[in-house]
JSON list of N, CA and C in Angstrom, two decimals:
[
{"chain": "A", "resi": 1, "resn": "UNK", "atom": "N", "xyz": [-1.07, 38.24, 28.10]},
{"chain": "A", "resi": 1, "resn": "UNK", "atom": "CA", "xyz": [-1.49, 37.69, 26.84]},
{"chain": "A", "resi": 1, "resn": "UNK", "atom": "C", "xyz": [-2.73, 36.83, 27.08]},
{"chain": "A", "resi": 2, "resn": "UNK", "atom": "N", "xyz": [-3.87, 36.99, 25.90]},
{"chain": "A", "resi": 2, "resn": "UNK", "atom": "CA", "xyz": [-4.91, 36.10, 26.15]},
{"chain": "A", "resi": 2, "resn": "UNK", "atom": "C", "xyz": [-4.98, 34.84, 25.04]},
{"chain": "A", "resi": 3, "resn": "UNK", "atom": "N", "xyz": [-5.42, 33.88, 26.35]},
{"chain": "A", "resi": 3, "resn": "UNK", "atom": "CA", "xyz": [-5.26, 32.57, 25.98]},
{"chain": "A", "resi": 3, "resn": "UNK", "atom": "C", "xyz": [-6.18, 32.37, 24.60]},
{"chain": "A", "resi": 4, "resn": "UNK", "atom": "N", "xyz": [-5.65, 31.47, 23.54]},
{"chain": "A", "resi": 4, "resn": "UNK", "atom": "CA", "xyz": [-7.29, 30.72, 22.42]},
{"chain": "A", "resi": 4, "resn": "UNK", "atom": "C", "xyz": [-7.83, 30.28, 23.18]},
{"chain": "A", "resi": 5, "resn": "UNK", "atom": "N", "xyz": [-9.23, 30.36, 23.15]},
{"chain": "A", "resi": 5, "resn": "UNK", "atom": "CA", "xyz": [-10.10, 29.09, 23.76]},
{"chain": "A", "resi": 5, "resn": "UNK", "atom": "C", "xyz": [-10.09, 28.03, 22.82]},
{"chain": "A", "resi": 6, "resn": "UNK", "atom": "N", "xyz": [-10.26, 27.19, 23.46]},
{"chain": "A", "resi": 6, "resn": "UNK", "atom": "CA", "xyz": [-10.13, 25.48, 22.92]},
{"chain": "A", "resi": 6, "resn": "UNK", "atom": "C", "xyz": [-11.59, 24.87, 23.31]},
{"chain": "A", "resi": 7, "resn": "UNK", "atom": "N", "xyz": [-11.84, 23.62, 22.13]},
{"chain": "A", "resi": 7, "resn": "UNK", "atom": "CA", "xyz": [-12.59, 22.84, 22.42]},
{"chain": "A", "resi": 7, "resn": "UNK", "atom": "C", "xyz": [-12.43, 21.52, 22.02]},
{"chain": "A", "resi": 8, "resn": "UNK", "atom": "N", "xyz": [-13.12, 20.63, 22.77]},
{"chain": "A", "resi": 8, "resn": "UNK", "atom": "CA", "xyz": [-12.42, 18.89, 22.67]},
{"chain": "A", "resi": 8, "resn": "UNK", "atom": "C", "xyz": [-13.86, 18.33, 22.73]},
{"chain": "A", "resi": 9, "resn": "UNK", "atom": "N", "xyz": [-13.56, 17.14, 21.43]},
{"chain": "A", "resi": 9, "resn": "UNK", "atom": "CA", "xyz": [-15.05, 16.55, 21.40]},
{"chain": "A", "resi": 9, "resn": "UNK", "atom": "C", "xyz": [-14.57, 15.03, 21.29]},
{"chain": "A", "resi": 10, "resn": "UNK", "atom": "N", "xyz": [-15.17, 14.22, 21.75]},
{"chain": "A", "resi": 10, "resn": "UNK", "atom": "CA", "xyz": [-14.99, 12.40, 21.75]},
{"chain": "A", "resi": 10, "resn": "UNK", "atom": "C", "xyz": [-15.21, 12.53, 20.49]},
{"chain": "A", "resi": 11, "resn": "UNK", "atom": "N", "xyz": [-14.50, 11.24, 20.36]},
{"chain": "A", "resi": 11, "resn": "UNK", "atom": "CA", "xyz": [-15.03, 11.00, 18.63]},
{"chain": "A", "resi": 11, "resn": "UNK", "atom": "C", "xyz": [-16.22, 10.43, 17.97]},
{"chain": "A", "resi": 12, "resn": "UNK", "atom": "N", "xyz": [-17.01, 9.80, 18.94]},
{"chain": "A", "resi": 12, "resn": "UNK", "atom": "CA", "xyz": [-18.45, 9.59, 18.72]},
{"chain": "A", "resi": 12, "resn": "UNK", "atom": "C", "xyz": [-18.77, 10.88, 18.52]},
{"chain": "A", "resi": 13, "resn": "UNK", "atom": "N", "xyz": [-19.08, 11.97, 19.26]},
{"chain": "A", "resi": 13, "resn": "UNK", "atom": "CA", "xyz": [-19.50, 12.95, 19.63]},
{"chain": "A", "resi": 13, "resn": "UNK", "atom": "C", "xyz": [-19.13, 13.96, 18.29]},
{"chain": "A", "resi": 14, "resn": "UNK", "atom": "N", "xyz": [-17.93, 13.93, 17.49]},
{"chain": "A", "resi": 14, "resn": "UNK", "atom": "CA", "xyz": [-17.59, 14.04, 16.54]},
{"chain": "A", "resi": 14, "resn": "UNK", "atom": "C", "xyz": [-18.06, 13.77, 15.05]},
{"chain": "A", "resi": 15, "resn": "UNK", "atom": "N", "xyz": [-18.25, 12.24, 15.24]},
{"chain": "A", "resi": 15, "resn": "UNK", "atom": "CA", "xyz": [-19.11, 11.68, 14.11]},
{"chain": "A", "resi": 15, "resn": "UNK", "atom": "C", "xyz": [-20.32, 12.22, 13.94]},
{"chain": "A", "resi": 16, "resn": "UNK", "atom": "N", "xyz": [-21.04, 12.12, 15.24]},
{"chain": "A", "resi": 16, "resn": "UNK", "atom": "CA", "xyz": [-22.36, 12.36, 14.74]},
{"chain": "A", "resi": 16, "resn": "UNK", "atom": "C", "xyz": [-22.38, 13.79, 14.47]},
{"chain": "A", "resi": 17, "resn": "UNK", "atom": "N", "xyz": [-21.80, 14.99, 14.76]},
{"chain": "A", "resi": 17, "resn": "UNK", "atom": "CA", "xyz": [-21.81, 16.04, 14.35]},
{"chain": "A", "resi": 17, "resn": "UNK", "atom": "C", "xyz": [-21.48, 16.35, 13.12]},
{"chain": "A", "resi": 18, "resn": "UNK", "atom": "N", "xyz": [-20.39, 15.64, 12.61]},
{"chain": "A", "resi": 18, "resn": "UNK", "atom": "CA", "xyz": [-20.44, 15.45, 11.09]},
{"chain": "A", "resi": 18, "resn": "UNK", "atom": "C", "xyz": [-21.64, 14.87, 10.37]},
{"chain": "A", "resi": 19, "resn": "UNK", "atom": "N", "xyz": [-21.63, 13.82, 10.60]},
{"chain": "A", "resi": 19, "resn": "UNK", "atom": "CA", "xyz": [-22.95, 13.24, 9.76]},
{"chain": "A", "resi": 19, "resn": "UNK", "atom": "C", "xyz": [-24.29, 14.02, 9.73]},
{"chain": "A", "resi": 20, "resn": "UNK", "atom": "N", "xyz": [-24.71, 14.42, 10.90]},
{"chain": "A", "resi": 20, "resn": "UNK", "atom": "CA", "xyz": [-25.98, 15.76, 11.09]},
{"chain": "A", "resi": 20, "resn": "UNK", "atom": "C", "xyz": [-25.45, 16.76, 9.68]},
{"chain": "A", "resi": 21, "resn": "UNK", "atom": "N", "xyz": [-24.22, 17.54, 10.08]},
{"chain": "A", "resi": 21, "resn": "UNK", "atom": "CA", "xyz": [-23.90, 18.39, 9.26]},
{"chain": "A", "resi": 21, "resn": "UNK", "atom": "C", "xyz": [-24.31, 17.66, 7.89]},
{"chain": "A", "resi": 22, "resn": "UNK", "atom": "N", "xyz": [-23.41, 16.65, 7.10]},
{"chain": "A", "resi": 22, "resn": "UNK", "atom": "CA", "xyz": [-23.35, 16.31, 5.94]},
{"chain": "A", "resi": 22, "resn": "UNK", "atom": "C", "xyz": [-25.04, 16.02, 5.26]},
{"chain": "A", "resi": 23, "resn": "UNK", "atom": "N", "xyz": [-25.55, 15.56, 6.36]},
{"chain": "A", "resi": 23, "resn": "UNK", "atom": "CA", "xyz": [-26.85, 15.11, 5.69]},
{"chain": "A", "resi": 23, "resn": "UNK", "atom": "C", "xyz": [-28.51, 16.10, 5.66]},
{"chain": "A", "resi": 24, "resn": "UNK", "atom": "N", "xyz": [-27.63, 16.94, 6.81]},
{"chain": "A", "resi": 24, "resn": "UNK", "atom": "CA", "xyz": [-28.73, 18.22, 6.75]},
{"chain": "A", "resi": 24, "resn": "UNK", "atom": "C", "xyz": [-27.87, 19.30, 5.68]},
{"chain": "A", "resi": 25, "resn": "UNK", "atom": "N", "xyz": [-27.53, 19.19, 5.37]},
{"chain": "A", "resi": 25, "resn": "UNK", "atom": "CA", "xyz": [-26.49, 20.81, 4.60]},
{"chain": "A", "resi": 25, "resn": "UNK", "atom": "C", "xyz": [-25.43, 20.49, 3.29]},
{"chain": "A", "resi": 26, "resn": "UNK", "atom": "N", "xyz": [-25.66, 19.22, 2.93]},
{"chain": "A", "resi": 26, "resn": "UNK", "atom": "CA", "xyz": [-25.04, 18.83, 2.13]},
{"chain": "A", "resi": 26, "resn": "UNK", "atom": "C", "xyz": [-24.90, 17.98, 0.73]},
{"chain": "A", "resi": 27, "resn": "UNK", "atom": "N", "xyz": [-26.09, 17.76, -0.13]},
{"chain": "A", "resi": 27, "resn": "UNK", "atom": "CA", "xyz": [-26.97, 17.16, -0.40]},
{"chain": "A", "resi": 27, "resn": "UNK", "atom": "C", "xyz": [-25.88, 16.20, -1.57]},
{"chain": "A", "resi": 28, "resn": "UNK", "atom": "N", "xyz": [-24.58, 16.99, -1.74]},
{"chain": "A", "resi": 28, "resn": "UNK", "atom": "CA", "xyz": [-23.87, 16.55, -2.87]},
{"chain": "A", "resi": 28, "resn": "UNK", "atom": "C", "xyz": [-23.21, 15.75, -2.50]},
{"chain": "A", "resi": 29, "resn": "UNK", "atom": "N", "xyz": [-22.73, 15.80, -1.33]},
{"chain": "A", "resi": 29, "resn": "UNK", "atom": "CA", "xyz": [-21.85, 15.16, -0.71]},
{"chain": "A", "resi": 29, "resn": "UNK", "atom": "C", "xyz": [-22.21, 13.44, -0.06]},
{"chain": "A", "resi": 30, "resn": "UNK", "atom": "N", "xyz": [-21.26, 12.48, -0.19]},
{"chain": "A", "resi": 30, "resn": "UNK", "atom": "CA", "xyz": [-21.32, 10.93, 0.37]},
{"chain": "A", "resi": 30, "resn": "UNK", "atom": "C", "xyz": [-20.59, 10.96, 1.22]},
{"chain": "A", "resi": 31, "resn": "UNK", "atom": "N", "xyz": [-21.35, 10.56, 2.69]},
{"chain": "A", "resi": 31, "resn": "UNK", "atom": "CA", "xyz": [-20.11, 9.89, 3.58]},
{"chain": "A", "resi": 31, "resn": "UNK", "atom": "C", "xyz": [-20.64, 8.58, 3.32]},
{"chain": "A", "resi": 32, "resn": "UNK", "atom": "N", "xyz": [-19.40, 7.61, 3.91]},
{"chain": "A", "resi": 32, "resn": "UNK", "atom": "CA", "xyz": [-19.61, 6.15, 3.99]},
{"chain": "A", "resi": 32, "resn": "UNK", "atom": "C", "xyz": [-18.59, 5.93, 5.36]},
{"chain": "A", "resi": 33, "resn": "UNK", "atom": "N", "xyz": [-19.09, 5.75, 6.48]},
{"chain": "A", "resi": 33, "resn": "UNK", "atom": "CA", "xyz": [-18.70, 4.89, 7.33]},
{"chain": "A", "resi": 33, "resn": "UNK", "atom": "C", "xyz": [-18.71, 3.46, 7.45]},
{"chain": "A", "resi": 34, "resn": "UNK", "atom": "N", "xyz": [-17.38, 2.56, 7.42]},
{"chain": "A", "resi": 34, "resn": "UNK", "atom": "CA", "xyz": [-17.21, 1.55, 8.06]},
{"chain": "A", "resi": 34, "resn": "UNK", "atom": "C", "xyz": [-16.78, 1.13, 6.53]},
{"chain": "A", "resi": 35, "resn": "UNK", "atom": "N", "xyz": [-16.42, 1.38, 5.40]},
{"chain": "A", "resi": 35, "resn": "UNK", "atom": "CA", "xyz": [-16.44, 1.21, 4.20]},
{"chain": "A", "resi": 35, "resn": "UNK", "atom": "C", "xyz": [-14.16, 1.08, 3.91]},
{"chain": "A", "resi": 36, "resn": "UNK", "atom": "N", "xyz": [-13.78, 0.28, 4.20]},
{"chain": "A", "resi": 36, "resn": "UNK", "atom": "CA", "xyz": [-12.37, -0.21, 3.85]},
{"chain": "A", "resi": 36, "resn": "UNK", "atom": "C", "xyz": [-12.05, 0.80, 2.19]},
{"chain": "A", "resi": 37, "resn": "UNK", "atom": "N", "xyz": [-10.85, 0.78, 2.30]},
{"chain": "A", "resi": 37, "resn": "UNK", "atom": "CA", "xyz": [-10.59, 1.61, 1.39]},
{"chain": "A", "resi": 37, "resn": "UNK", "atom": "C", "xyz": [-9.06, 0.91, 0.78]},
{"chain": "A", "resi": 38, "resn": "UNK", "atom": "N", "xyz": [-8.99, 0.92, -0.38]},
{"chain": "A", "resi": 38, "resn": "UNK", "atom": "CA", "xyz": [-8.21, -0.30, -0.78]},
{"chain": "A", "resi": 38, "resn": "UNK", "atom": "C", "xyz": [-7.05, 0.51, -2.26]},
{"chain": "A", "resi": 39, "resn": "UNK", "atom": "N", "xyz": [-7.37, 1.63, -2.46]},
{"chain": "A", "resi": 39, "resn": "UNK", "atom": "CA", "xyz": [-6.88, 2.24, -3.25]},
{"chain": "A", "resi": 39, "resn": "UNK", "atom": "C", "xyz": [-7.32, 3.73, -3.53]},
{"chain": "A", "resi": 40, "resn": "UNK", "atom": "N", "xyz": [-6.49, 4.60, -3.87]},
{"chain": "A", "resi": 40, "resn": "UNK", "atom": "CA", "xyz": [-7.30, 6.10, -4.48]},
{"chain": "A", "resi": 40, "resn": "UNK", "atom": "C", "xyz": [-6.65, 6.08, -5.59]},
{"chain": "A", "resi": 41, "resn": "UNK", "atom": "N", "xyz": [-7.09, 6.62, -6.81]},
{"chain": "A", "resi": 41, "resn": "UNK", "atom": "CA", "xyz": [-6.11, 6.89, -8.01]},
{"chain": "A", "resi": 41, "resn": "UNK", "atom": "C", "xyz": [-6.89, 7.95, -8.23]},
{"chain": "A", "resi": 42, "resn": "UNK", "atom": "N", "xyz": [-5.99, 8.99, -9.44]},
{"chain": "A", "resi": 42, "resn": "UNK", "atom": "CA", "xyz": [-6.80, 10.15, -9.82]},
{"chain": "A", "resi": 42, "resn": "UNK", "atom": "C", "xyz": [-6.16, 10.16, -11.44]},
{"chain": "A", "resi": 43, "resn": "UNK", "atom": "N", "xyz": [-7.67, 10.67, -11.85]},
{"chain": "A", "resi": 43, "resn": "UNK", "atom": "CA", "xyz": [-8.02, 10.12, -13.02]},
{"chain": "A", "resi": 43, "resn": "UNK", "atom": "C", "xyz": [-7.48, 11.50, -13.99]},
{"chain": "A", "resi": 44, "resn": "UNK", "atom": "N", "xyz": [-6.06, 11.41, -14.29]},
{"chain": "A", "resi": 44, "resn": "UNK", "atom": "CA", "xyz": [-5.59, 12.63, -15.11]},
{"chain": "A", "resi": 44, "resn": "UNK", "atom": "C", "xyz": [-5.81, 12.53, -16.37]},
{"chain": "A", "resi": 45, "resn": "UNK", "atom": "N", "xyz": [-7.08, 12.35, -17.20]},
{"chain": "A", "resi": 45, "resn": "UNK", "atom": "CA", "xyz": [-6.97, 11.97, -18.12]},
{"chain": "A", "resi": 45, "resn": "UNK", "atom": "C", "xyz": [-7.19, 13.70, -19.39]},
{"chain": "A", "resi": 46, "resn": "UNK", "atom": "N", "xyz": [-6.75, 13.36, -20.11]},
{"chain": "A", "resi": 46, "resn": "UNK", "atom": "CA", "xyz": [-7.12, 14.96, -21.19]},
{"chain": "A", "resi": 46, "resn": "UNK", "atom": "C", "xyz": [-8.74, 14.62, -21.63]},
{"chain": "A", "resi": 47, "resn": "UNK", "atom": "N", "xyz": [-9.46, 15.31, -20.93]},
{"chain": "A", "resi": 47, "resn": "UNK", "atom": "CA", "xyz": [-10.79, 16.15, -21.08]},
{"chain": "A", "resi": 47, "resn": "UNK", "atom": "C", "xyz": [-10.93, 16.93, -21.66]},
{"chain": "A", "resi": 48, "resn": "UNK", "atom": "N", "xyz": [-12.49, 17.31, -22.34]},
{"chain": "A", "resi": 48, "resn": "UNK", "atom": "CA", "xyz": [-12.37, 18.59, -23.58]},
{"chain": "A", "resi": 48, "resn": "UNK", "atom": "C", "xyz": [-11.95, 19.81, -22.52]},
{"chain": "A", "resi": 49, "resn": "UNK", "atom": "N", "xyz": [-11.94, 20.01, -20.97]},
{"chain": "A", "resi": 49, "resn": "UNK", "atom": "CA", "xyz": [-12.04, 21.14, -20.67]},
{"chain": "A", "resi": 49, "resn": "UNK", "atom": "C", "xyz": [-12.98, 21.87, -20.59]},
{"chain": "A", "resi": 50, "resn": "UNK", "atom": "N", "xyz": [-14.26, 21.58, -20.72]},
{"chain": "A", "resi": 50, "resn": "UNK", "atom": "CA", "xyz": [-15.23, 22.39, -20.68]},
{"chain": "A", "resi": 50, "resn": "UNK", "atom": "C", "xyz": [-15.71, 22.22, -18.98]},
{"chain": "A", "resi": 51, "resn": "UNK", "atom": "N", "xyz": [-15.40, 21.01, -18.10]},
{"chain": "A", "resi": 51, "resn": "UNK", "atom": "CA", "xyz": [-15.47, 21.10, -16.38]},
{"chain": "A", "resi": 51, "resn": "UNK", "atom": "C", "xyz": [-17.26, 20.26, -16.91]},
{"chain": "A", "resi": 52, "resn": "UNK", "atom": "N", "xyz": [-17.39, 19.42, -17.51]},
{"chain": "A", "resi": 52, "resn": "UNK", "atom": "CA", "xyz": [-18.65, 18.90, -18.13]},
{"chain": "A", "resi": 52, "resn": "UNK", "atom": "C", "xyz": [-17.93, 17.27, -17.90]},
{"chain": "A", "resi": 53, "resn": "UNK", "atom": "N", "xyz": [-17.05, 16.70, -17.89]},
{"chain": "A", "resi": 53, "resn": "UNK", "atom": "CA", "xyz": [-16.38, 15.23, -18.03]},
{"chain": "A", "resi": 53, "resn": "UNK", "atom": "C", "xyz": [-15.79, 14.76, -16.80]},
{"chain": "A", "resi": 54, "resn": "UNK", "atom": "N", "xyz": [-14.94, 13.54, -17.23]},
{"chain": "A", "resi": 54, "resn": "UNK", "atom": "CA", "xyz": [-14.33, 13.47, -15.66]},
{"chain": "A", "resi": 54, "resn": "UNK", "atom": "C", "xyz": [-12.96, 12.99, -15.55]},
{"chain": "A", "resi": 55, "resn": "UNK", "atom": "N", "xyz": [-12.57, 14.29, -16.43]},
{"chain": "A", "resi": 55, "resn": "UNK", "atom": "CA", "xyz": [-11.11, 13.76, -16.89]},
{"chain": "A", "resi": 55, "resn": "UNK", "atom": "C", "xyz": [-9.93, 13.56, -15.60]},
{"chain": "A", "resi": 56, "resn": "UNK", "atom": "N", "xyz": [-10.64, 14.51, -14.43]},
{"chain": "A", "resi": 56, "resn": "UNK", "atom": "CA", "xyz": [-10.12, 15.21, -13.13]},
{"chain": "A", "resi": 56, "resn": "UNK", "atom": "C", "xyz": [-10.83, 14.72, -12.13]},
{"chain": "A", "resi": 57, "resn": "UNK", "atom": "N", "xyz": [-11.47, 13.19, -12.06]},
{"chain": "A", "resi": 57, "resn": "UNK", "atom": "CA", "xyz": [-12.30, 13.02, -10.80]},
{"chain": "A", "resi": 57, "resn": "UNK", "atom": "C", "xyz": [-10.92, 12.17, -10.15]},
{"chain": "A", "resi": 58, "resn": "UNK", "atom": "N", "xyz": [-11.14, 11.69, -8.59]},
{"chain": "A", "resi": 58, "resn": "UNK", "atom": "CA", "xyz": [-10.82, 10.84, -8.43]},
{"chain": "A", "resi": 58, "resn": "UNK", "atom": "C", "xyz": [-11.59, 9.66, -7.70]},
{"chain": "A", "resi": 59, "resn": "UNK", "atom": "N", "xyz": [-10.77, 8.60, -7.91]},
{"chain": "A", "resi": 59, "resn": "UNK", "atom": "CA", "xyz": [-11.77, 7.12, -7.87]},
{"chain": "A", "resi": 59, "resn": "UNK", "atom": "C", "xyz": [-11.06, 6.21, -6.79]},
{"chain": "A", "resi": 60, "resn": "UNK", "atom": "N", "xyz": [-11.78, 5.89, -6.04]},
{"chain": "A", "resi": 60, "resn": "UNK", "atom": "CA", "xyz": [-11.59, 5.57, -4.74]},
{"chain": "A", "resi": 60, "resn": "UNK", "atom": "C", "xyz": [-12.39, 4.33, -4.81]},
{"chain": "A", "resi": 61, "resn": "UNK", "atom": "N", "xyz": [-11.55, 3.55, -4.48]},
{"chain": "A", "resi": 61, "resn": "UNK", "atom": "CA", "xyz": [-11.84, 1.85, -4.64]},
{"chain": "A", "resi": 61, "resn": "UNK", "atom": "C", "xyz": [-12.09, 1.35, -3.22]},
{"chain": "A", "resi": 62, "resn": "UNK", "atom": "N", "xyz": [-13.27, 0.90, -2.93]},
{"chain": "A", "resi": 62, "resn": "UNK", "atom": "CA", "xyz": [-13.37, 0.22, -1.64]},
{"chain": "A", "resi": 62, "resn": "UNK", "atom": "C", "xyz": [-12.73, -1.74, -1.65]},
{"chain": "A", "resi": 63, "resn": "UNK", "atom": "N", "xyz": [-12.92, -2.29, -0.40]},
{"chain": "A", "resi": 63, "resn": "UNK", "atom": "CA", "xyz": [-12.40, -3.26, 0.10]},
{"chain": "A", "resi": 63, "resn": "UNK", "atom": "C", "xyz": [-13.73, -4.19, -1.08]},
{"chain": "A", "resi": 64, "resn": "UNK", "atom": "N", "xyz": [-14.74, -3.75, -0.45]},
{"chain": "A", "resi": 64, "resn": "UNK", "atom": "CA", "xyz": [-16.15, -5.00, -1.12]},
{"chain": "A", "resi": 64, "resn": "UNK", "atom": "C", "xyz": [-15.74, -4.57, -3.04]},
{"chain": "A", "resi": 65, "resn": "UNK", "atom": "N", "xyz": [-15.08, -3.66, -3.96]},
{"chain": "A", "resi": 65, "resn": "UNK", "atom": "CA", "xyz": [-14.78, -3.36, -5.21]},
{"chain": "A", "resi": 65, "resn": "UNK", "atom": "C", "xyz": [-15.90, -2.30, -5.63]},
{"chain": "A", "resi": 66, "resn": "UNK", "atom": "N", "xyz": [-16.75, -2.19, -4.80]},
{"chain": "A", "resi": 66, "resn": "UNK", "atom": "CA", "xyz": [-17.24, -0.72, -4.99]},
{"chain": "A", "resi": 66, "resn": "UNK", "atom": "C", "xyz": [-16.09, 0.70, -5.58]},
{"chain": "A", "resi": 67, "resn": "UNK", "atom": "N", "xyz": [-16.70, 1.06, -6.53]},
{"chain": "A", "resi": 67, "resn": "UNK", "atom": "CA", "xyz": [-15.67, 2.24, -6.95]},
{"chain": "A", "resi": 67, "resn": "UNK", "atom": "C", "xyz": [-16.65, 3.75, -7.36]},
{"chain": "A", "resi": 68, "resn": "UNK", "atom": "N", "xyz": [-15.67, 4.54, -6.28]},
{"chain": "A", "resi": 68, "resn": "UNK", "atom": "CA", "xyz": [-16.27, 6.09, -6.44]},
{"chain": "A", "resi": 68, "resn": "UNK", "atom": "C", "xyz": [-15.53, 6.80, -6.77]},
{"chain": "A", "resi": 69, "resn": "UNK", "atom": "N", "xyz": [-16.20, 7.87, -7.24]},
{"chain": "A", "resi": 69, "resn": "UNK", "atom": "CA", "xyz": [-15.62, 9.05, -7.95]},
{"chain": "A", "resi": 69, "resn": "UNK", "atom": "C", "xyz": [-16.18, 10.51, -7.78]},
{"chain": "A", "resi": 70, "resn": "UNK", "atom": "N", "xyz": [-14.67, 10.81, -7.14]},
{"chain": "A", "resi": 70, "resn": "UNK", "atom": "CA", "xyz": [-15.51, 12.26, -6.83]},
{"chain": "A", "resi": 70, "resn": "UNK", "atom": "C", "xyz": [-14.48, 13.07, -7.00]},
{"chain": "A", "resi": 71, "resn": "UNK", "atom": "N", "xyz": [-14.71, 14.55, -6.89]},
{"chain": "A", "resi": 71, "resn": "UNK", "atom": "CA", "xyz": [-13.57, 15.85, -7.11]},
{"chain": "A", "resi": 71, "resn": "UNK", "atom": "C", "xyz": [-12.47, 15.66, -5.81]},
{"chain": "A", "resi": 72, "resn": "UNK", "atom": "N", "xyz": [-13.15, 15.55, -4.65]},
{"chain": "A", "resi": 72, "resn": "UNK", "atom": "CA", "xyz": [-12.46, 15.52, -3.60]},
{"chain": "A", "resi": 72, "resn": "UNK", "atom": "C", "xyz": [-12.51, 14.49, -2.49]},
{"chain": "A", "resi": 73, "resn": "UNK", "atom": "N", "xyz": [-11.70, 13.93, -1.61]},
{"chain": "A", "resi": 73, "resn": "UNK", "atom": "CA", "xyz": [-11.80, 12.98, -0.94]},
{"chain": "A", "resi": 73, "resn": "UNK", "atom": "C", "xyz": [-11.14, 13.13, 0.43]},
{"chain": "A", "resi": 74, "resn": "UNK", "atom": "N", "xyz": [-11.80, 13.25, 1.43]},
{"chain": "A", "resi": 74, "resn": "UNK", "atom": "CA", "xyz": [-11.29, 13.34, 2.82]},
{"chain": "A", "resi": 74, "resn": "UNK", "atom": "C", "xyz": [-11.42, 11.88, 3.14]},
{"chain": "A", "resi": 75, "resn": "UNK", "atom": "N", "xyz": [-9.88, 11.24, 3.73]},
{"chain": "A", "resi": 75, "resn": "UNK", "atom": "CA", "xyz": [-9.59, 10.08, 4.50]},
{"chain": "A", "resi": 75, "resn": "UNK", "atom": "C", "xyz": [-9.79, 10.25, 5.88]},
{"chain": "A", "resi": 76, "resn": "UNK", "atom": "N", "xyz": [-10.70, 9.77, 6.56]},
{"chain": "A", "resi": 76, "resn": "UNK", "atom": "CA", "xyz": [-10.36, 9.46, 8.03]},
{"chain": "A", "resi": 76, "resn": "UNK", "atom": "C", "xyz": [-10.49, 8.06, 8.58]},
{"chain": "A", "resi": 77, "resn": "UNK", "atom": "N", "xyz": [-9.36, 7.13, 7.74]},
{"chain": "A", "resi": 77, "resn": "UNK", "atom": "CA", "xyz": [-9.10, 5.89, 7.85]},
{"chain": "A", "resi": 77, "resn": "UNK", "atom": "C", "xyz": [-7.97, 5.53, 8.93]},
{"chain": "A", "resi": 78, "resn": "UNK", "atom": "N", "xyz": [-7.45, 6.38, 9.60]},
{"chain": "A", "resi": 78, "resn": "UNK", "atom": "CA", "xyz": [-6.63, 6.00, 10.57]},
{"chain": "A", "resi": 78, "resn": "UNK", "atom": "C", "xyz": [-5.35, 5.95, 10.88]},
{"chain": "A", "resi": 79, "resn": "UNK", "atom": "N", "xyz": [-4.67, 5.44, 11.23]},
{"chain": "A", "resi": 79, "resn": "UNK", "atom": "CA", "xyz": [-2.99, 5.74, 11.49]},
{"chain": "A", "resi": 79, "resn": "UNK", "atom": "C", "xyz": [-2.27, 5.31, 10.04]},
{"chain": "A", "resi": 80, "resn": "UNK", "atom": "N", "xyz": [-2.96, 3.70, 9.92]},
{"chain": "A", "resi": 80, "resn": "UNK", "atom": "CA", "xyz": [-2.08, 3.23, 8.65]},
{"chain": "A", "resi": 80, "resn": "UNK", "atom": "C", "xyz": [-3.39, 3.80, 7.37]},
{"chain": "A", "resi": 81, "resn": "UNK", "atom": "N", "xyz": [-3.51, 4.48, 6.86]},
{"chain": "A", "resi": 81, "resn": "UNK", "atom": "CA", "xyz": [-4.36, 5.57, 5.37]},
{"chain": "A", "resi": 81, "resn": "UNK", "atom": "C", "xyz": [-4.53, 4.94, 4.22]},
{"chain": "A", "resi": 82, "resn": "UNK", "atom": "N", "xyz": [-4.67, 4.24, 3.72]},
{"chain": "A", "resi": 82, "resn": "UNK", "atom": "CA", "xyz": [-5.19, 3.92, 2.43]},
{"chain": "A", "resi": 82, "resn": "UNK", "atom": "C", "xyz": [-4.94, 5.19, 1.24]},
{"chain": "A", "resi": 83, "resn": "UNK", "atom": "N", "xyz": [-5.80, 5.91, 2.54]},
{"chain": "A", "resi": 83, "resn": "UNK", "atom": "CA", "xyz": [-6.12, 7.83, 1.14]},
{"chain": "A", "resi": 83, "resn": "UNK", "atom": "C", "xyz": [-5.00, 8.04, 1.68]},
{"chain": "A", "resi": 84, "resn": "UNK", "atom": "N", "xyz": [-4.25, 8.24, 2.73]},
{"chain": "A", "resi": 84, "resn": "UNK", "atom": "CA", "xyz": [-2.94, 9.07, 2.57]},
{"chain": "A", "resi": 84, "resn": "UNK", "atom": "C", "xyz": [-2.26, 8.31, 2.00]},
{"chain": "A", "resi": 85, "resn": "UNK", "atom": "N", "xyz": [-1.47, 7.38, 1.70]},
{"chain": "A", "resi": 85, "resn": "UNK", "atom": "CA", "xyz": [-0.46, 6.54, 0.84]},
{"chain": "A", "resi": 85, "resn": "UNK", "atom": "C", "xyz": [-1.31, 6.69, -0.37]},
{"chain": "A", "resi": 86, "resn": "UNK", "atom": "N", "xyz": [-2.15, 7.20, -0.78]},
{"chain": "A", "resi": 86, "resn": "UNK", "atom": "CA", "xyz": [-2.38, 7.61, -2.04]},
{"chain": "A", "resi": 86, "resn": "UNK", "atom": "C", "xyz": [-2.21, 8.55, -2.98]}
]
């Protein structure tokens, strides 16, 4: 039987490969490193439905009360999650 090949990257080594990616190839997209995260809620509210509103965003509350809103949200906040207990 043949083995998967595998690959292992530090997590510096990680970051910055993300961030390259996100900021060369991604123009829609926000990362925010180093940014505390203090709540996620998602905003179910009844929208006309036309995918024009933001009846379906969700809003992601930082530590400083900065508040964002977006369709989707990847946490990589750590063991204890903010976004996962959300």
């Amino acid at each position: 039987q043949q083995s998967t090949p595998g690959i292992g990257l530090s997590r510096p080594l990680l970051v910055k490969c993300l961030e390259t990616i996100v900021s060369n190839s991604c123009p829609g997209v926000t990362l925010r490193r180093g940014a505390g995260v203090s709540n996620v809620t998602y905003n179910n509210g009844s929208g006309n439905g036309n995918g024009n509103d933001n009846s379906h965003l969700v809003q992601v509350h930082l530590d400083d009360g900065t508040v964002l809103s977006a369709t989707h949200v990847i946490g990589a906040d750590g063991k204890w999650s903010k976004v996962r207990e959300s």
